[in-house]
Coordinates of C-alpha atoms in Angstrom, one line a residue:
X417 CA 0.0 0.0 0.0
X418 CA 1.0 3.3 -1.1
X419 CA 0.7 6.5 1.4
X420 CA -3.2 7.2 1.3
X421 CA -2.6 11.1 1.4
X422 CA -1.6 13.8 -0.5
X423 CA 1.7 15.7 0.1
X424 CA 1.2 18.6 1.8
X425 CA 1.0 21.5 -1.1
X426 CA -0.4 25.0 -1.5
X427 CA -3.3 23.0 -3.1
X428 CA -4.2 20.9 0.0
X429 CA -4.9 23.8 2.1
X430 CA -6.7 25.4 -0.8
X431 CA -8.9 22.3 -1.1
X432 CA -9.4 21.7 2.6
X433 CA -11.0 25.4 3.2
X434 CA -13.4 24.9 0.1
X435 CA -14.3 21.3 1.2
X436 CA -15.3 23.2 5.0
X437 CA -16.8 25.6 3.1
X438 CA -18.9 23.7 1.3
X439 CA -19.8 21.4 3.8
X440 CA -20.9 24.3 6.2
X441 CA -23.7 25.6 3.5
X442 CA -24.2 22.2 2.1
X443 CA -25.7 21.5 5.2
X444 CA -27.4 24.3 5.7
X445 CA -29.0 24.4 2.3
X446 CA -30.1 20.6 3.0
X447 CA -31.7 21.0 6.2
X448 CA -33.0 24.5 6.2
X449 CA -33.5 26.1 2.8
X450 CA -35.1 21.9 1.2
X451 CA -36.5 21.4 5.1
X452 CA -34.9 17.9 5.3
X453 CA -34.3 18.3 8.3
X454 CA -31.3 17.9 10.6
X455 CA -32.0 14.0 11.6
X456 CA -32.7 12.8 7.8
X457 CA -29.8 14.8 6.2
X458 CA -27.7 13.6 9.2
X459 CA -28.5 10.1 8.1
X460 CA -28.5 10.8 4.4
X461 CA -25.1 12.1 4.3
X462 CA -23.9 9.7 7.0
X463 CA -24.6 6.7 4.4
X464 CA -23.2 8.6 1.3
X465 CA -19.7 8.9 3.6
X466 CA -20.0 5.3 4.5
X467 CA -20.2 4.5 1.0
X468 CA -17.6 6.8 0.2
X469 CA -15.2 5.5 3.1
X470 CA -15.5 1.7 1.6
X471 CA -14.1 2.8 -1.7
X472 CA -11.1 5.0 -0.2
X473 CA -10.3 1.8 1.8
X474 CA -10.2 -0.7 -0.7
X475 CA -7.6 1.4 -2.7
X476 CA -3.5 1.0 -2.3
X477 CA -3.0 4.4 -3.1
X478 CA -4.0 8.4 -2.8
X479 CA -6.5 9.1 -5.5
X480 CA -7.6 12.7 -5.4
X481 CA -11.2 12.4 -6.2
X482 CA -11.9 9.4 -4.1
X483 CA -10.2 10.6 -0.9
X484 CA -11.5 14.5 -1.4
X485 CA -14.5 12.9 -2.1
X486 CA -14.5 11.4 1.7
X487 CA -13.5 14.8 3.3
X488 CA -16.3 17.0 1.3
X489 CA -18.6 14.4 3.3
X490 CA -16.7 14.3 6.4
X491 CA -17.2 18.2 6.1
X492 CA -21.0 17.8 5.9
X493 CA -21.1 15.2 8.5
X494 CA -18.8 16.8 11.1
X495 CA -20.9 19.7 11.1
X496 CA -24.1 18.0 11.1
X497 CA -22.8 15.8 14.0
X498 CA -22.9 19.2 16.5
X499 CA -25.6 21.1 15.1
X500 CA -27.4 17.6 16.2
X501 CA -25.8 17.9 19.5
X502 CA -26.8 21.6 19.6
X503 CA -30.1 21.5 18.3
X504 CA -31.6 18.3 19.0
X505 CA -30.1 17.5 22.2
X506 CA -29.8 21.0 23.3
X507 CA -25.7 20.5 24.4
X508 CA -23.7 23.7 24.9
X509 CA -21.0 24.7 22.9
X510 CA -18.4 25.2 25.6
X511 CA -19.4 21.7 26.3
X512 CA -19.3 20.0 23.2
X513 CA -16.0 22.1 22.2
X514 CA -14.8 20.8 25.2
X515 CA -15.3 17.2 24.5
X516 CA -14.2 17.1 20.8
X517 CA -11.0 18.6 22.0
X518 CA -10.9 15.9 24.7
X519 CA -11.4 13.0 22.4
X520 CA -9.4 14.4 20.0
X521 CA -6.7 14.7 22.4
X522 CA -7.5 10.3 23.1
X523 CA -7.8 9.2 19.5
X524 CA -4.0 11.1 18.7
X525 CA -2.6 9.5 22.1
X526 CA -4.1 6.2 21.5
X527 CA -2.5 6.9 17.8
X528 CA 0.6 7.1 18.7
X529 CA 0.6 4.5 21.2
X530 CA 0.0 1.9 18.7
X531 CA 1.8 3.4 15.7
X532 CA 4.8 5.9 17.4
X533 CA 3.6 8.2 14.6
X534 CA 1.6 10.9 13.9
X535 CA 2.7 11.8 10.6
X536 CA 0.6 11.9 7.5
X537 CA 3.3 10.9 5.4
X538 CA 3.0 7.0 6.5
X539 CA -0.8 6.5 5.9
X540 CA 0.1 3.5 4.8
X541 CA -1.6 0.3 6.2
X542 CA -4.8 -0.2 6.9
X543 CA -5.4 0.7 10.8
X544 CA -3.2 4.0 10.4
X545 CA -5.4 5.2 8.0
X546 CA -8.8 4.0 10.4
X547 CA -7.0 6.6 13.3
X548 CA -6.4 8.5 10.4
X549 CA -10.2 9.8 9.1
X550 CA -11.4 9.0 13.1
X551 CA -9.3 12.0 13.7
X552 CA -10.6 14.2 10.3
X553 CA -13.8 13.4 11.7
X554 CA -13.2 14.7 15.2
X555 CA -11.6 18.0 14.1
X556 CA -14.7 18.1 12.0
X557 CA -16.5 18.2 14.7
X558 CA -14.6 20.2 17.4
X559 CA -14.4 23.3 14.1
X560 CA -17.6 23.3 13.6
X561 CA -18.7 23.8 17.5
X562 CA -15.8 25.9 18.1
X563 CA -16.8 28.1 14.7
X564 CA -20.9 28.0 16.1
X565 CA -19.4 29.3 19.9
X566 CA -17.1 32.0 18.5
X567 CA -20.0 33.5 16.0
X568 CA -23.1 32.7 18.6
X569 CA -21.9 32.8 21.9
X570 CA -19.3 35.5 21.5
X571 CA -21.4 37.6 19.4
X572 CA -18.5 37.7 16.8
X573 CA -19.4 39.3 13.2
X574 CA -19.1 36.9 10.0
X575 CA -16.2 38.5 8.4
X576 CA -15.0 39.2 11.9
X577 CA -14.7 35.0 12.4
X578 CA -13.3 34.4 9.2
X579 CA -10.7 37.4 9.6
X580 CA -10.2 35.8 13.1
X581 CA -9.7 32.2 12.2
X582 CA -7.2 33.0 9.5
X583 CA -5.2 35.6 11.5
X584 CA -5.0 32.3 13.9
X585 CA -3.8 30.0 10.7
X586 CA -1.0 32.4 9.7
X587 CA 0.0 32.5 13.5
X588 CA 0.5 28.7 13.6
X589 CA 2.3 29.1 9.6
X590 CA 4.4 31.6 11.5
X591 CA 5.6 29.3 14.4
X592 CA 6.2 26.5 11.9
X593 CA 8.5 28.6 10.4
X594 CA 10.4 29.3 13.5
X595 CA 10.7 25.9 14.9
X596 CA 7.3 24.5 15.6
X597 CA 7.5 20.9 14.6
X598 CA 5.5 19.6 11.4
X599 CA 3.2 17.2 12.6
X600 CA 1.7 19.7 15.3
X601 CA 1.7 22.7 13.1
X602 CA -0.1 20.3 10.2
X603 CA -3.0 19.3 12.9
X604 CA -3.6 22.7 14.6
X605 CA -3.5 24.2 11.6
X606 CA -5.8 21.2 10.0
X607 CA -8.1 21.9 13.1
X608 CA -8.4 25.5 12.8
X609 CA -9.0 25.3 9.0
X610 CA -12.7 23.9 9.3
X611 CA -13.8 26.8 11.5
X612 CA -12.3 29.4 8.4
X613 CA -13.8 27.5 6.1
X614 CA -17.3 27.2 7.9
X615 CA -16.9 30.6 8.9
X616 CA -16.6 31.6 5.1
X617 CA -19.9 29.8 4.3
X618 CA -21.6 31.7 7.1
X619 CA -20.4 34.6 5.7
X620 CA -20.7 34.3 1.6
X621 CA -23.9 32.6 2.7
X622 CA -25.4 34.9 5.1
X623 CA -27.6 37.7 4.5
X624 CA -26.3 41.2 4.1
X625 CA -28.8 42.5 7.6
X626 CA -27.0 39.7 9.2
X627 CA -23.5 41.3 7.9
X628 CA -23.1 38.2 5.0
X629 CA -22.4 38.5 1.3
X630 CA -26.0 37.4 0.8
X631 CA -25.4 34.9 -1.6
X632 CA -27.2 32.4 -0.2
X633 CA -26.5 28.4 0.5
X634 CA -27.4 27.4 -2.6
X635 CA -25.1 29.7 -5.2
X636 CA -22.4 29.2 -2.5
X637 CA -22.3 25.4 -2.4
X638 CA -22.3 25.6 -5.9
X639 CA -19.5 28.1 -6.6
X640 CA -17.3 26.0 -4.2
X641 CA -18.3 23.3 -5.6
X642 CA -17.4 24.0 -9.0
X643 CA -13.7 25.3 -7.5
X644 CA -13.5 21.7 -5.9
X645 CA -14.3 19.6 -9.1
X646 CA -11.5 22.1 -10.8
X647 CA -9.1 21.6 -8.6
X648 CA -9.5 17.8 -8.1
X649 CA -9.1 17.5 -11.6
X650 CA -5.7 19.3 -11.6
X651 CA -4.2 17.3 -9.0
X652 CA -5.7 14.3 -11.1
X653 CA -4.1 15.0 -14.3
X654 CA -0.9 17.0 -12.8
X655 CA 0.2 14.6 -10.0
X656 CA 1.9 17.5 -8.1
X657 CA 0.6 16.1 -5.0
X658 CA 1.2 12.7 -5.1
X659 CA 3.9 11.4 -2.1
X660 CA 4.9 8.9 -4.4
X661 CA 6.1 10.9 -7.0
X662 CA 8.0 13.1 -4.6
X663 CA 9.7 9.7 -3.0
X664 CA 10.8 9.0 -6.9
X665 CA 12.4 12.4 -7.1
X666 CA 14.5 12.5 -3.6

């Protein structure tokens, strides 16, 4: 099996912030603006990433349109899972921020453990690759809540957030720089990328009263998802983010 993941370019981070976009007013446009409803396009998208997951498993290699398929959905999913938590079951954000961070904090230490690596660069059996999207799942879901408590509970503007969030990404870029060590910088900055992205959504999505674009869920999901399908055919037909081609050159 061949690493599972893309090499860390200019055009994963580019990706990543349109997938959270896109999963932030997917959602929306899903459950609110179609009145799904939270539980059925909870479920709905829950069986589409199950689906999705079986065929990024079975492959022995990083295919971009496969595995950005699987974090589009995660995207959806992640934020579905608190929005559930926050709607439904009527949890607090402090708390469920709280608890994300605290299982994240057990799935990377349980990680580790077994596998005395963190590193994205040796996805390359099986159960690395299970700890793997368990943890894209869990910073999902601590983004999202974290996003929801920074907007809603602090009474942050839109732009404010995404101004905010992305200020905090060129912090971490910053520290990498200096000395902060590659696998941490990846995952904080991997954590702190779906609350920019969702954040975006809000505000592209939001309406202008409300201090948004006013664009709406619909033409938003659609622009990003337009950008996605570009991009993903890029990588496809360029390779520049294939870990296997940069092994061949070193």
């Amino acid at each position: 099996m061949l690493n599972k993941v893309p090499e860390i370019t200019a055009f994963f981070w580019v990706i990543k912030i349109l997938c959270t976009t896109i999963g932030e007013s997917a959602a929306d446009y899903v459950n609110v603006t179609l009145g799904v409803g939270l539980i059925a396009t909870t479920l709905i998208t829950a069986v589409l990433l199950v689906v999705a997951l079986v065929v990024q498993f079975r492959l022995d290699r990083y295919v971009p349109s496969v595995y950005w398929t699987v974090v589009a959905l995660v995207s959806v999913v992640g934020t579905l899972i608190t929005d559930n938590l926050t709607d439904n079951l009527g949890v607090s954000l402090w708390i469920s921020t709280g608890v994300f961070l605290v299982l994240l904090l057990l799935t990377f230490g349980v990680w580790y453990r077994t596998e005395r690596t963190l590193s994205i660069h040796s996805i390359v059996t099986t159960r690395r690759e299970a700890f793997y999207w368990l943890v894209v799942v869990v910073t999902f879901a601590l983004g999202t809540a974290a996003g929801d408590l920074l907007i809603d509970q602090l009474q942050t503007g839109l732009l404010a957030a995404v101004l905010i969030y992305a200020a905090a990404i060129a912090v971490v870029f910053v520290a990498y720089r200096f000395g902060l060590g590659a696998t941490l910088s990846f995952w904080i900055a991997y954590v702190l990328t779906r609350p920019l992205g969702g954040s975006l959504g809000d505000f592209l999505s939001g309406d202008r009263s409300e201090g948004g674009a006013g664009l709406g869920t619909l033409l938003t999901s659609l622009l990003f998802l337009a950008a996605i399908v570009a991009t993903v055919v890029y990588l496809s037909v360029t390779r520049v983010d294939r870990t296997e081609r940069v092994a061949v050159r070193r």
